[in-house]
PDB file of C-alpha atoms in Angstrom:
ATOM      1  CA  MET A   1       0.113  -0.231   0.263  1.00 40.00           C
ATOM      2  CA  HIS A   2       1.250   3.142  -0.944  1.00 41.00           C
ATOM      3  CA  THR A   3       0.645   6.530   1.045  1.00 41.00           C
ATOM      4  CA  GLU A   4       1.723  10.192   0.120  1.00 42.00           C
ATOM      5  CA  ASP A   5       3.057  12.644   2.251  1.00 39.00           C
ATOM      6  CA  LEU A   6      -0.503  14.149   3.688  1.00 38.00           C
ATOM      7  CA  SER A   7       1.126  16.694   5.911  1.00 35.00           C
ATOM      8  CA  ARG A   8       3.676  17.956   3.000  1.00 34.00           C
ATOM      9  CA  TRP A   9       0.664  17.812   0.705  1.00 39.00           C
ATOM     10  CA  THR A  10      -1.869  20.044   2.886  1.00 37.00           C
ATOM     11  CA  HIS A  11       0.444  22.803   3.337  1.00 36.00           C
ATOM     12  CA  THR A  12       1.967  23.082  -0.213  1.00 36.00           C
ATOM     13  CA  HIS A  13      -1.108  22.783  -1.968  1.00 42.00           C
ATOM     14  CA  ASP A  14      -2.877  25.891  -2.450  1.00 42.00           C
ATOM     15  CA  PHE A  15      -6.800  25.287  -1.572  1.00 44.00           C
ATOM     16  CA  ASN A  16      -7.230  27.088   1.859  1.00 44.00           C
ATOM     17  CA  PRO A  17      -9.532  30.339   1.573  1.00 42.00           C
ATOM     18  CA  HIS A  18      -7.465  33.359   1.275  1.00 47.00           C
ATOM     19  CA  GLY A  19      -7.057  33.778  -2.696  1.00 60.00           C
ATOM     20  CA  GLN A  20      -8.123  36.908  -4.487  1.00 67.00           C
ATOM     21  CA  GLU A  21     -11.663  35.416  -4.926  1.00 71.00           C
ATOM     22  CA  GLN A  22     -12.335  34.871  -1.397  1.00 71.00           C
ATOM     23  CA  LYS A  23     -10.734  38.482  -0.372  1.00 72.00           C
ATOM     24  CA  LYS A  24     -12.935  40.105  -2.903  1.00 77.00           C
ATOM     25  CA  ALA A  25     -15.829  38.246  -1.921  1.00 78.00           C
ATOM     26  CA  GLU A  26     -15.086  39.019   1.970  1.00 78.00           C
ATOM     27  CA  ARG A  27     -14.612  42.907   0.680  1.00 82.00           C
ATOM     28  CA  GLY A  28     -18.292  42.557  -0.255  1.00 81.00           C
ATOM     29  CA  THR A  29     -19.807  40.524   1.808  1.00 85.00           C
ATOM     30  CA  ARG A  30     -18.692  43.349   4.721  1.00 84.00           C
ATOM     31  CA  LEU A  31     -19.959  46.327   2.901  1.00 86.00           C
ATOM     32  CA  VAL A  32     -23.387  44.610   2.051  1.00 85.00           C
ATOM     33  CA  LEU A  33     -23.278  43.508   5.724  1.00 87.00           C
ATOM     34  CA  ALA A  34     -23.168  47.568   6.488  1.00 86.00           C
ATOM     35  CA  LEU A  35     -26.194  48.408   3.823  1.00 85.00           C
ATOM     36  CA  THR A  36     -28.021  45.701   5.020  1.00 82.00           C
ATOM     37  CA  VAL A  37     -28.419  46.792   8.790  1.00 86.00           C
ATOM     38  CA  ALA A  38     -29.077  50.409   7.732  1.00 83.00           C
ATOM     39  CA  ALA A  39     -31.787  49.375   5.757  1.00 79.00           C
ATOM     40  CA  MET A  40     -33.400  46.603   8.613  1.00 81.00           C
ATOM     41  CA  LEU A  41     -33.626  49.271  11.203  1.00 83.00           C
ATOM     42  CA  LEU A  42     -35.425  51.663   8.821  1.00 79.00           C
ATOM     43  CA  GLU A  43     -38.065  49.041   7.565  1.00 73.00           C
ATOM     44  CA  ILE A  44     -38.984  47.759  11.026  1.00 79.00           C
ATOM     45  CA  GLY A  45     -39.061  51.282  12.352  1.00 81.00           C
ATOM     46  CA  ALA A  46     -41.166  52.178   9.151  1.00 76.00           C
ATOM     47  CA  GLY A  47     -43.019  49.026   9.208  1.00 73.00           C
ATOM     48  CA  TRP A  48     -44.535  49.468  13.115  1.00 79.00           C
ATOM     49  CA  TRP A  49     -44.861  53.282  12.008  1.00 80.00           C
ATOM     50  CA  THR A  50     -47.103  52.534   9.445  1.00 72.00           C
ATOM     51  CA  GLY A  51     -48.635  49.416  10.321  1.00 72.00           C
ATOM     52  CA  SER A  52     -47.679  47.056   7.424  1.00 69.00           C
ATOM     53  CA  MET A  53     -47.033  43.620   7.836  1.00 65.00           C
ATOM     54  CA  ALA A  54     -45.216  43.133   4.259  1.00 59.00           C
ATOM     55  CA  LEU A  55     -43.244  46.276   5.475  1.00 65.00           C
ATOM     56  CA  LEU A  56     -42.529  45.009   9.062  1.00 70.00           C
ATOM     57  CA  ALA A  57     -42.057  41.201   7.541  1.00 64.00           C
ATOM     58  CA  ASP A  58     -39.160  42.437   5.189  1.00 64.00           C
ATOM     59  CA  GLY A  59     -37.508  44.265   8.095  1.00 70.00           C
ATOM     60  CA  TRP A  60     -37.429  41.259  10.294  1.00 70.00           C
ATOM     61  CA  HIS A  61     -36.647  38.953   7.525  1.00 64.00           C
ATOM     62  CA  MET A  62     -33.785  41.960   6.614  1.00 70.00           C
ATOM     63  CA  SER A  63     -32.524  41.079  10.551  1.00 74.00           C
ATOM     64  CA  SER A  64     -32.250  37.693   9.943  1.00 71.00           C
ATOM     65  CA  HIS A  65     -29.554  38.453   6.851  1.00 72.00           C
ATOM     66  CA  VAL A  66     -27.780  40.892   9.113  1.00 82.00           C
ATOM     67  CA  LEU A  67     -26.933  37.482  10.887  1.00 80.00           C
ATOM     68  CA  ALA A  68     -26.396  35.333   8.096  1.00 78.00           C
ATOM     69  CA  ILE A  69     -24.290  37.671   6.391  1.00 84.00           C
ATOM     70  CA  GLY A  70     -22.060  38.898   9.278  1.00 86.00           C
ATOM     71  CA  LEU A  71     -21.724  35.054   9.449  1.00 85.00           C
ATOM     72  CA  SER A  72     -20.536  34.316   6.156  1.00 84.00           C
ATOM     73  CA  ALA A  73     -18.109  37.563   6.909  1.00 84.00           C
ATOM     74  CA  PHE A  74     -16.887  35.765  10.276  1.00 87.00           C
ATOM     75  CA  ALA A  75     -16.236  32.583   8.315  1.00 86.00           C
ATOM     76  CA  TYR A  76     -14.106  34.135   5.695  1.00 85.00           C
ATOM     77  CA  ALA A  77     -11.955  35.757   8.010  1.00 85.00           C
ATOM     78  CA  ALA A  78     -11.942  32.799  10.328  1.00 86.00           C
ATOM     79  CA  ALA A  79     -10.852  30.416   7.629  1.00 84.00           C
ATOM     80  CA  ARG A  80      -7.984  33.246   6.782  1.00 82.00           C
ATOM     81  CA  ARG A  81      -6.947  33.137  10.245  1.00 86.00           C
ATOM     82  CA  LEU A  82      -6.734  29.662  10.710  1.00 86.00           C
ATOM     83  CA  ALA A  83      -5.309  28.958   7.092  1.00 82.00           C
ATOM     84  CA  LYS A  84      -2.028  27.339   8.868  1.00 84.00           C
ATOM     85  CA  ASP A  85      -3.888  25.777  11.578  1.00 85.00           C
ATOM     86  CA  THR A  86      -2.127  22.202  11.101  1.00 85.00           C
ATOM     87  CA  ARG A  87      -5.284  20.256  12.793  1.00 87.00           C
ATOM     88  CA  PHE A  88      -7.237  20.784   9.592  1.00 86.00           C
ATOM     89  CA  ALA A  89      -6.259  18.140   7.694  1.00 79.00           C
ATOM     90  CA  PHE A  90      -7.679  19.666   4.622  1.00 79.00           C
ATOM     91  CA  GLY A  91      -7.614  22.867   5.330  1.00 80.00           C
ATOM     92  CA  THR A  92     -10.493  25.734   6.362  1.00 85.00           C
ATOM     93  CA  TRP A  93     -12.357  25.949   3.216  1.00 82.00           C
ATOM     94  CA  LYS A  94     -15.544  24.133   5.268  1.00 87.00           C
ATOM     95  CA  ILE A  95     -15.676  27.009   7.933  1.00 88.00           C
ATOM     96  CA  GLU A  96     -17.494  28.856   4.866  1.00 84.00           C
ATOM     97  CA  VAL A  97     -19.629  25.776   3.688  1.00 88.00           C
ATOM     98  CA  LEU A  98     -20.838  25.711   7.211  1.00 91.00           C
ATOM     99  CA  ALA A  99     -21.653  29.211   7.481  1.00 88.00           C
ATOM    100  CA  GLY A 100     -23.515  28.710   4.360  1.00 87.00           C
ATOM    101  CA  PHE A 101     -25.681  25.721   5.778  1.00 92.00           C
ATOM    102  CA  ALA A 102     -26.355  28.121   9.276  1.00 90.00           C
ATOM    103  CA  SER A 103     -27.376  30.867   6.743  1.00 85.00           C
ATOM    104  CA  ALA A 104     -29.936  28.399   5.049  1.00 89.00           C
ATOM    105  CA  ILE A 105     -31.451  27.501   8.522  1.00 91.00           C
ATOM    106  CA  LEU A 106     -31.859  30.915   9.319  1.00 85.00           C
ATOM    107  CA  LEU A 107     -33.315  31.480   5.868  1.00 84.00           C
ATOM    108  CA  ALA A 108     -36.053  28.661   6.513  1.00 89.00           C
ATOM    109  CA  GLY A 109     -36.743  29.924  10.495  1.00 87.00           C
ATOM    110  CA  VAL A 110     -37.396  33.382   8.836  1.00 81.00           C
ATOM    111  CA  ALA A 111     -39.706  32.017   6.289  1.00 86.00           C
ATOM    112  CA  ALA A 112     -41.673  30.382   9.066  1.00 90.00           C
ATOM    113  CA  LEU A 113     -42.089  33.748  10.941  1.00 84.00           C
ATOM    114  CA  MET A 114     -43.255  35.534   7.986  1.00 82.00           C
ATOM    115  CA  VAL A 115     -45.959  32.616   7.264  1.00 90.00           C
ATOM    116  CA  ALA A 116     -46.991  33.426  11.155  1.00 88.00           C
ATOM    117  CA  GLY A 117     -46.956  37.095  10.821  1.00 82.00           C
ATOM    118  CA  SER A 118     -48.827  37.315   8.083  1.00 85.00           C
ATOM    119  CA  LEU A 119     -51.672  34.750   9.020  1.00 90.00           C
ATOM    120  CA  GLU A 120     -51.904  36.785  12.297  1.00 86.00           C
ATOM    121  CA  ARG A 121     -52.821  39.786  10.267  1.00 83.00           C
ATOM    122  CA  LEU A 122     -55.190  38.295   7.949  1.00 86.00           C
ATOM    123  CA  LEU A 123     -57.001  37.364  11.095  1.00 87.00           C
ATOM    124  CA  ALA A 124     -56.407  40.706  12.626  1.00 83.00           C
ATOM    125  CA  PRO A 125     -56.016  43.614  10.165  1.00 81.00           C
ATOM    126  CA  GLN A 126     -54.776  46.911  11.532  1.00 76.00           C
ATOM    127  CA  PRO A 127     -54.892  50.300   9.628  1.00 76.00           C
ATOM    128  CA  ILE A 128     -51.705  50.859   6.827  1.00 76.00           C
ATOM    129  CA  ARG A 129     -49.839  54.534   6.051  1.00 76.00           C
ATOM    130  CA  TYR A 130     -49.368  53.387   2.464  1.00 81.00           C
ATOM    131  CA  ALA A 131     -47.817  56.444   1.237  1.00 80.00           C
ATOM    132  CA  GLU A 132     -45.027  56.213   3.908  1.00 75.00           C
ATOM    133  CA  ALA A 133     -44.671  52.425   3.672  1.00 77.00           C
ATOM    134  CA  ILE A 134     -44.228  52.072   0.072  1.00 83.00           C
ATOM    135  CA  ALA A 135     -41.238  55.079   0.242  1.00 80.00           C
ATOM    136  CA  VAL A 136     -39.768  53.043   2.615  1.00 78.00           C
ATOM    137  CA  ALA A 137     -39.849  49.748   0.797  1.00 78.00           C
ATOM    138  CA  LEU A 138     -38.821  51.292  -2.273  1.00 86.00           C
ATOM    139  CA  LEU A 139     -35.534  52.531  -0.168  1.00 81.00           C
ATOM    140  CA  GLY A 140     -35.157  49.072   0.859  1.00 78.00           C
ATOM    141  CA  LEU A 141     -35.107  47.599  -2.499  1.00 85.00           C
ATOM    142  CA  ALA A 142     -32.935  50.267  -3.613  1.00 88.00           C
ATOM    143  CA  VAL A 143     -30.156  48.318  -1.152  1.00 85.00           C
ATOM    144  CA  ASN A 144     -31.243  45.169  -1.899  1.00 82.00           C
ATOM    145  CA  VAL A 145     -30.393  45.661  -5.567  1.00 89.00           C
ATOM    146  CA  ALA A 146     -27.020  47.772  -4.699  1.00 88.00           C
ATOM    147  CA  SER A 147     -25.914  45.020  -2.246  1.00 86.00           C
ATOM    148  CA  ALA A 148     -26.889  42.166  -5.020  1.00 86.00           C
ATOM    149  CA  PHE A 149     -24.851  43.879  -7.598  1.00 87.00           C
ATOM    150  CA  ILE A 150     -21.700  44.061  -5.347  1.00 85.00           C
ATOM    151  CA  LEU A 151     -21.865  40.761  -4.058  1.00 82.00           C
ATOM    152  CA  GLY A 152     -22.990  39.561  -7.643  1.00 76.00           C
ATOM    153  CA  GLY A 153     -19.775  40.672  -9.083  1.00 67.00           C
ATOM    154  CA  ALA A 154     -17.688  38.355  -6.703  1.00 61.00           C
ATOM    155  CA  HIS A 155     -20.407  35.581  -6.950  1.00 54.00           C
ATOM    156  CA  ASP A 156     -19.692  35.647 -10.940  1.00 57.00           C
ATOM    157  CA  HIS A 157     -15.807  34.963 -10.129  1.00 49.00           C
ATOM    158  CA  GLY A 158     -16.504  32.651  -7.311  1.00 48.00           C
ATOM    159  CA  HIS A 159     -16.519  29.320  -8.777  1.00 47.00           C
ATOM    160  CA  GLY A 160     -14.098  27.108  -9.387  1.00 44.00           C
ATOM    161  CA  HIS A 161     -12.599  26.465 -12.775  1.00 42.00           C
ATOM    162  CA  SER A 162     -10.639  22.962 -12.470  1.00 41.00           C
ATOM    163  CA  HIS A 163     -10.471  21.457 -15.654  1.00 40.00           C
ATOM    164  CA  SER A 164      -9.340  17.773 -16.819  1.00 40.00           C
ATOM    165  CA  HIS A 165      -7.206  17.943 -19.885  1.00 40.00           C
ATOM    166  CA  ALA A 166      -7.789  14.762 -20.828  1.00 39.00           C
ATOM    167  CA  HIS A 167     -11.577  14.959 -21.500  1.00 42.00           C
ATOM    168  CA  GLY A 168     -12.396  18.688 -21.164  1.00 41.00           C
ATOM    169  CA  HIS A 169     -14.707  18.300 -17.960  1.00 44.00           C
ATOM    170  CA  ASP A 170     -15.407  21.287 -15.683  1.00 43.00           C
ATOM    171  CA  HIS A 171     -15.747  20.108 -11.814  1.00 44.00           C
ATOM    172  CA  GLY A 172     -15.442  24.055 -10.693  1.00 47.00           C
ATOM    173  CA  HIS A 173     -17.846  24.632  -7.761  1.00 55.00           C
ATOM    174  CA  GLU A 174     -19.115  27.187  -6.411  1.00 66.00           C
ATOM    175  CA  ASP A 175     -18.272  29.766  -3.010  1.00 77.00           C
ATOM    176  CA  LEU A 176     -21.459  28.309  -1.271  1.00 78.00           C
ATOM    177  CA  ASN A 177     -20.680  30.977   1.824  1.00 80.00           C
ATOM    178  CA  LEU A 178     -20.849  33.786  -1.236  1.00 82.00           C
ATOM    179  CA  LYS A 179     -23.848  31.818  -2.607  1.00 82.00           C
ATOM    180  CA  ALA A 180     -25.656  32.169   0.699  1.00 82.00           C
ATOM    181  CA  ALA A 181     -25.111  36.044   1.474  1.00 81.00           C
ATOM    182  CA  TYR A 182     -26.327  36.421  -2.140  1.00 83.00           C
ATOM    183  CA  ILE A 183     -29.592  34.138  -1.748  1.00 83.00           C
ATOM    184  CA  HIS A 184     -29.996  36.644   1.164  1.00 77.00           C
ATOM    185  CA  VAL A 185     -29.658  39.432  -0.626  1.00 82.00           C
ATOM    186  CA  ILE A 186     -32.058  37.878  -3.200  1.00 85.00           C
ATOM    187  CA  ALA A 187     -34.847  37.183  -1.179  1.00 80.00           C
ATOM    188  CA  ASP A 188     -34.663  40.890   0.436  1.00 77.00           C
ATOM    189  CA  ALA A 189     -35.214  41.959  -2.972  1.00 83.00           C
ATOM    190  CA  ALA A 190     -38.034  39.911  -3.761  1.00 85.00           C
ATOM    191  CA  THR A 191     -39.969  40.502  -0.484  1.00 81.00           C
ATOM    192  CA  SER A 192     -39.327  44.027  -0.949  1.00 80.00           C
ATOM    193  CA  VAL A 193     -41.011  43.647  -4.220  1.00 89.00           C
ATOM    194  CA  LEU A 194     -43.857  41.892  -3.315  1.00 87.00           C
ATOM    195  CA  ALA A 195     -44.213  44.292  -0.296  1.00 84.00           C
ATOM    196  CA  ILE A 196     -44.071  47.128  -2.705  1.00 88.00           C
ATOM    197  CA  ALA A 197     -47.089  45.358  -5.011  1.00 89.00           C
ATOM    198  CA  ALA A 198     -49.114  44.963  -2.206  1.00 88.00           C
ATOM    199  CA  LEU A 199     -48.763  48.167  -0.623  1.00 86.00           C
ATOM    200  CA  ALA A 200     -49.457  49.534  -4.130  1.00 90.00           C
ATOM    201  CA  CYS A 201     -52.808  47.106  -4.371  1.00 89.00           C
ATOM    202  CA  GLY A 202     -53.740  48.279  -1.172  1.00 86.00           C
ATOM    203  CA  TRP A 203     -53.291  51.992  -1.560  1.00 87.00           C
ATOM    204  CA  ALA A 204     -55.152  51.904  -4.839  1.00 88.00           C
ATOM    205  CA  TRP A 205     -58.295  49.815  -4.722  1.00 86.00           C
ATOM    206  CA  GLY A 206     -58.365  49.020  -0.720  1.00 83.00           C
ATOM    207  CA  TRP A 207     -57.373  45.784  -0.967  1.00 84.00           C
ATOM    208  CA  ASP A 208     -55.876  45.392   2.538  1.00 83.00           C
ATOM    209  CA  TRP A 209     -55.879  41.349   2.347  1.00 86.00           C
ATOM    210  CA  MET A 210     -52.720  41.528  -0.402  1.00 87.00           C
ATOM    211  CA  ASP A 211     -50.283  42.770   2.362  1.00 81.00           C
ATOM    212  CA  PRO A 212     -50.177  39.757   4.396  1.00 86.00           C
ATOM    213  CA  VAL A 213     -51.106  37.759   1.248  1.00 89.00           C
ATOM    214  CA  MET A 214     -47.776  39.104  -0.086  1.00 86.00           C
ATOM    215  CA  GLY A 215     -45.853  38.143   2.924  1.00 83.00           C
ATOM    216  CA  ILE A 216     -47.180  34.622   2.563  1.00 89.00           C
ATOM    217  CA  VAL A 217     -46.295  34.312  -0.832  1.00 88.00           C
ATOM    218  CA  GLY A 218     -42.735  35.819  -0.316  1.00 84.00           C
ATOM    219  CA  ALA A 219     -41.996  33.148   2.994  1.00 86.00           C
ATOM    220  CA  VAL A 220     -42.927  29.966   0.355  1.00 89.00           C
ATOM    221  CA  LEU A 221     -40.233  31.745  -2.291  1.00 86.00           C
ATOM    222  CA  VAL A 222     -37.776  31.821   0.780  1.00 84.00           C
ATOM    223  CA  GLY A 223     -38.401  28.397   1.941  1.00 89.00           C
ATOM    224  CA  VAL A 224     -37.495  27.141  -1.365  1.00 88.00           C
ATOM    225  CA  TRP A 225     -34.030  29.190  -1.562  1.00 86.00           C
ATOM    226  CA  ALA A 226     -33.526  27.830   1.678  1.00 88.00           C
ATOM    227  CA  LYS A 227     -34.091  24.448   0.933  1.00 92.00           C
ATOM    228  CA  GLY A 228     -32.149  24.188  -2.159  1.00 89.00           C
ATOM    229  CA  LEU A 229     -29.074  25.936  -0.148  1.00 89.00           C
ATOM    230  CA  ILE A 230     -29.767  23.513   2.429  1.00 93.00           C
ATOM    231  CA  VAL A 231     -29.470  20.302   0.321  1.00 92.00           C
ATOM    232  CA  GLU A 232     -26.196  22.221  -1.802  1.00 87.00           C
ATOM    233  CA  THR A 233     -24.038  22.631   1.862  1.00 90.00           C
ATOM    234  CA  GLY A 234     -25.626  19.528   3.455  1.00 91.00           C
ATOM    235  CA  LYS A 235     -23.982  17.550   0.458  1.00 89.00           C
ATOM    236  CA  VAL A 236     -20.332  18.958   0.966  1.00 87.00           C
ATOM    237  CA  LEU A 237     -20.257  18.657   4.988  1.00 91.00           C
ATOM    238  CA  LEU A 238     -21.613  14.975   4.379  1.00 91.00           C
ATOM    239  CA  ASP A 239     -18.812  14.520   1.750  1.00 89.00           C
ATOM    240  CA  ARG A 240     -21.752  13.114  -0.746  1.00 88.00           C
ATOM    241  CA  GLU A 241     -19.289  13.021  -3.491  1.00 85.00           C
ATOM    242  CA  MET A 242     -19.529   9.531  -5.118  1.00 89.00           C
ATOM    243  CA  ASP A 243     -22.066  10.546  -7.943  1.00 88.00           C
ATOM    244  CA  ALA A 244     -19.515  13.553  -9.203  1.00 88.00           C
ATOM    245  CA  PRO A 245     -17.745  13.129 -12.554  1.00 91.00           C
ATOM    246  CA  VAL A 246     -14.434  12.763 -11.204  1.00 92.00           C
ATOM    247  CA  VAL A 247     -15.575   9.461  -9.600  1.00 94.00           C
ATOM    248  CA  ALA A 248     -16.098   7.694 -13.016  1.00 93.00           C
ATOM    249  CA  GLU A 249     -13.010   9.555 -14.228  1.00 93.00           C
ATOM    250  CA  ILE A 250     -10.542   7.982 -11.817  1.00 94.00           C
ATOM    251  CA  ARG A 251     -12.258   4.514 -12.441  1.00 93.00           C
ATOM    252  CA  GLU A 252     -12.051   4.811 -16.375  1.00 92.00           C
ATOM    253  CA  ALA A 253      -8.101   6.047 -15.754  1.00 91.00           C
ATOM    254  CA  ILE A 254      -7.249   2.868 -13.717  1.00 92.00           C
ATOM    255  CA  GLU A 255      -9.432   0.071 -15.627  1.00 89.00           C
ATOM    256  CA  ASN A 256      -9.354   1.239 -19.766  1.00 85.00           C
ATOM    257  CA  PRO A 257      -5.640   2.210 -20.818  1.00 79.00           C
ATOM    258  CA  PRO A 258      -4.525  -0.125 -23.246  1.00 72.00           C
ATOM    259  CA  ASP A 259      -1.881  -1.434 -20.964  1.00 67.00           C
ATOM    260  CA  ALA A 260      -4.332  -1.963 -18.117  1.00 63.00           C
ATOM    261  CA  GLY A 261      -4.813  -5.357 -18.191  1.00 70.00           C
ATOM    262  CA  CYS A 262      -6.783  -7.404 -15.621  1.00 82.00           C
ATOM    263  CA  THR A 263      -7.351  -4.388 -13.290  1.00 88.00           C
ATOM    264  CA  ARG A 264     -10.198  -3.394 -11.699  1.00 90.00           C
ATOM    265  CA  VAL A 265     -10.909  -0.717  -8.848  1.00 93.00           C
ATOM    266  CA  SER A 266     -12.707  -2.987  -6.181  1.00 92.00           C
ATOM    267  CA  ASP A 267     -13.054  -0.205  -3.545  1.00 95.00           C
ATOM    268  CA  LEU A 268     -13.119   3.498  -4.085  1.00 95.00           C
ATOM    269  CA  HIS A 269     -13.718   6.502  -1.946  1.00 94.00           C
ATOM    270  CA  VAL A 270     -13.708   9.997  -3.578  1.00 93.00           C
ATOM    271  CA  TRP A 271     -14.366  13.256  -1.542  1.00 91.00           C
ATOM    272  CA  ARG A 272     -13.643  17.147  -1.865  1.00 88.00           C
ATOM    273  CA  VAL A 273     -11.165  18.861  -0.088  1.00 83.00           C
ATOM    274  CA  SER A 274     -11.582  22.186  -1.410  1.00 77.00           C
ATOM    275  CA  LYS A 275     -13.852  24.125  -3.544  1.00 74.00           C
ATOM    276  CA  ASP A 276     -12.562  22.136  -6.587  1.00 77.00           C
ATOM    277  CA  VAL A 277      -9.989  19.887  -5.708  1.00 85.00           C
ATOM    278  CA  TYR A 278     -10.596  16.160  -4.538  1.00 91.00           C
ATOM    279  CA  ALA A 279      -9.060  13.479  -2.873  1.00 91.00           C
ATOM    280  CA  CYS A 280      -9.455   9.528  -3.163  1.00 94.00           C
ATOM    281  CA  ALA A 281      -8.564   6.523  -1.369  1.00 94.00           C
ATOM    282  CA  LEU A 282      -8.834   3.261  -3.614  1.00 95.00           C
ATOM    283  CA  THR A 283      -7.955  -0.472  -3.544  1.00 95.00           C
ATOM    284  CA  VAL A 284      -6.868  -1.953  -7.040  1.00 94.00           C
ATOM    285  CA  VAL A 285      -6.747  -5.635  -7.735  1.00 93.00           C
ATOM    286  CA  THR A 286      -4.840  -6.921 -10.314  1.00 90.00           C
ATOM    287  CA  HIS A 287      -2.968  -9.821 -11.891  1.00 86.00           C
ATOM    288  CA  ASN A 288      -0.163  -8.036 -12.765  1.00 85.00           C
ATOM    289  CA  ARG A 289       2.566  -8.112 -10.244  1.00 84.00           C
ATOM    290  CA  ALA A 290       4.758  -5.199 -11.748  1.00 85.00           C
ATOM    291  CA  LEU A 291       1.882  -2.563 -11.412  1.00 87.00           C
ATOM    292  CA  THR A 292       2.729   0.237  -8.390  1.00 89.00           C
ATOM    293  CA  ALA A 293       0.951   2.706  -7.069  1.00 91.00           C
ATOM    294  CA  ASP A 294       3.024   5.421  -8.484  1.00 92.00           C
ATOM    295  CA  ALA A 295       2.060   4.045 -11.867  1.00 91.00           C
ATOM    296  CA  LEU A 296      -1.534   4.206 -10.964  1.00 93.00           C
ATOM    297  CA  ARG A 297      -0.885   7.504  -9.688  1.00 93.00           C
ATOM    298  CA  GLN A 298       0.360   9.039 -12.825  1.00 91.00           C
ATOM    299  CA  ARG A 299      -2.663   7.534 -14.668  1.00 91.00           C
ATOM    300  CA  ILE A 300      -4.921   9.554 -12.511  1.00 93.00           C
ATOM    301  CA  ALA A 301      -2.558  12.354 -12.828  1.00 89.00           C
ATOM    302  CA  ILE A 302      -4.856  13.185 -16.435  1.00 90.00           C
ATOM    303  CA  HIS A 303      -7.359  14.630 -14.078  1.00 90.00           C
ATOM    304  CA  GLU A 304      -5.869  17.384 -12.086  1.00 88.00           C
ATOM    305  CA  GLU A 305      -8.639  17.995 -10.068  1.00 89.00           C
ATOM    306  CA  VAL A 306      -7.275  14.839  -7.992  1.00 91.00           C
ATOM    307  CA  ALA A 307      -4.803  16.475  -5.470  1.00 87.00           C
ATOM    308  CA  HIS A 308      -4.340  13.401  -3.247  1.00 88.00           C
ATOM    309  CA  SER A 309      -4.448   9.726  -3.606  1.00 91.00           C
ATOM    310  CA  THR A 310      -3.961   6.689  -1.255  1.00 93.00           C
ATOM    311  CA  ILE A 311      -3.679   3.212  -3.497  1.00 94.00           C
ATOM    312  CA  GLU A 312      -3.501  -0.024  -1.785  1.00 94.00           C
ATOM    313  CA  ILE A 313      -2.871  -2.844  -4.492  1.00 93.00           C
ATOM    314  CA  GLN A 314      -3.983  -6.531  -4.171  1.00 92.00           C
ATOM    315  CA  HIS A 315      -2.422  -9.026  -6.622  1.00 87.00           C
ATOM    316  CA  CYS A 316      -4.502 -12.084  -7.543  1.00 81.00           C
ATOM    317  CA  PRO A 317      -3.252 -15.442  -5.832  1.00 74.00           C
ATOM    318  CA  GLY A 318      -0.330 -16.855  -8.365  1.00 61.00           C
ATOM    319  CA  GLY A 319      -1.001 -14.294 -11.542  1.00 52.00           C
ATOM    320  CA  ALA A 320      -4.195 -15.830 -11.851  1.00 53.00           C
ATOM    321  CA  ARG A 321      -6.941 -13.634 -14.184  1.00 56.00           C
ATOM    322  CA  CYS A 322      -9.071 -11.593 -11.840  1.00 53.00           C
TER     323      CYS A 322
END
């Protein structure tokens, strides 16, 4: 059995989250945090003053985003600060994924609170100051749009771009911490639009019921986004990577070369150790007693996203065919 020097690889391979993309994402997240805090305080105060459930729900919804975006900013700082901590076998990048998962849970909780508050307002309607509420909602929407542009620029550059030269596959992965912050901002913008629509209908036609109904619609939309983010981040945290294209490519690289002979992968485990970097542990059964782990590693090396491999070779008794 051949095993690479993992400690050397861990500290020489550059996958820790302190590159230029992460720095840009961290700066953008901090700026958005400041904008969101200001908008949150404005909308909550205006919601109580005007009596708008949609506006108040949007303000409290934004308060959860303040916590979630603050968590995202903290995750970047913590990952950067702990990047050289040897206790993290594969680096600190999962701190960011964990922050994204926590943000998604918060998003789901806010959706539930929005439904409860809107149902309460449907059963017990209250008067609304429409003109003031619409003005504040428009201001909140402007903040959300500006925040989306700030995070969107970093989000567009936050994808991994590791390619396999042999097959041309792109195995890049998004920065899930940045995506969580981005979804929070987009959710804010969507609920602001719904709040404005509800207030406009109520002001123009007296449809007071539109305000809480739009609150429920916004909650459902936020809940759907939260579910998707929970699934994405949970898959990474649980190392559910055995359906990734690179798994089949590793197997193909070992079993299909012209000189492979009767060589088969009997056990294979692949997991992600960075946004676009994988490690694998595998057992190979072969009749070829000249086959070495280094030779197999050279076959796998055509897939650059595989940065570490642990290989065990089992030979068939007496050189028999497998």
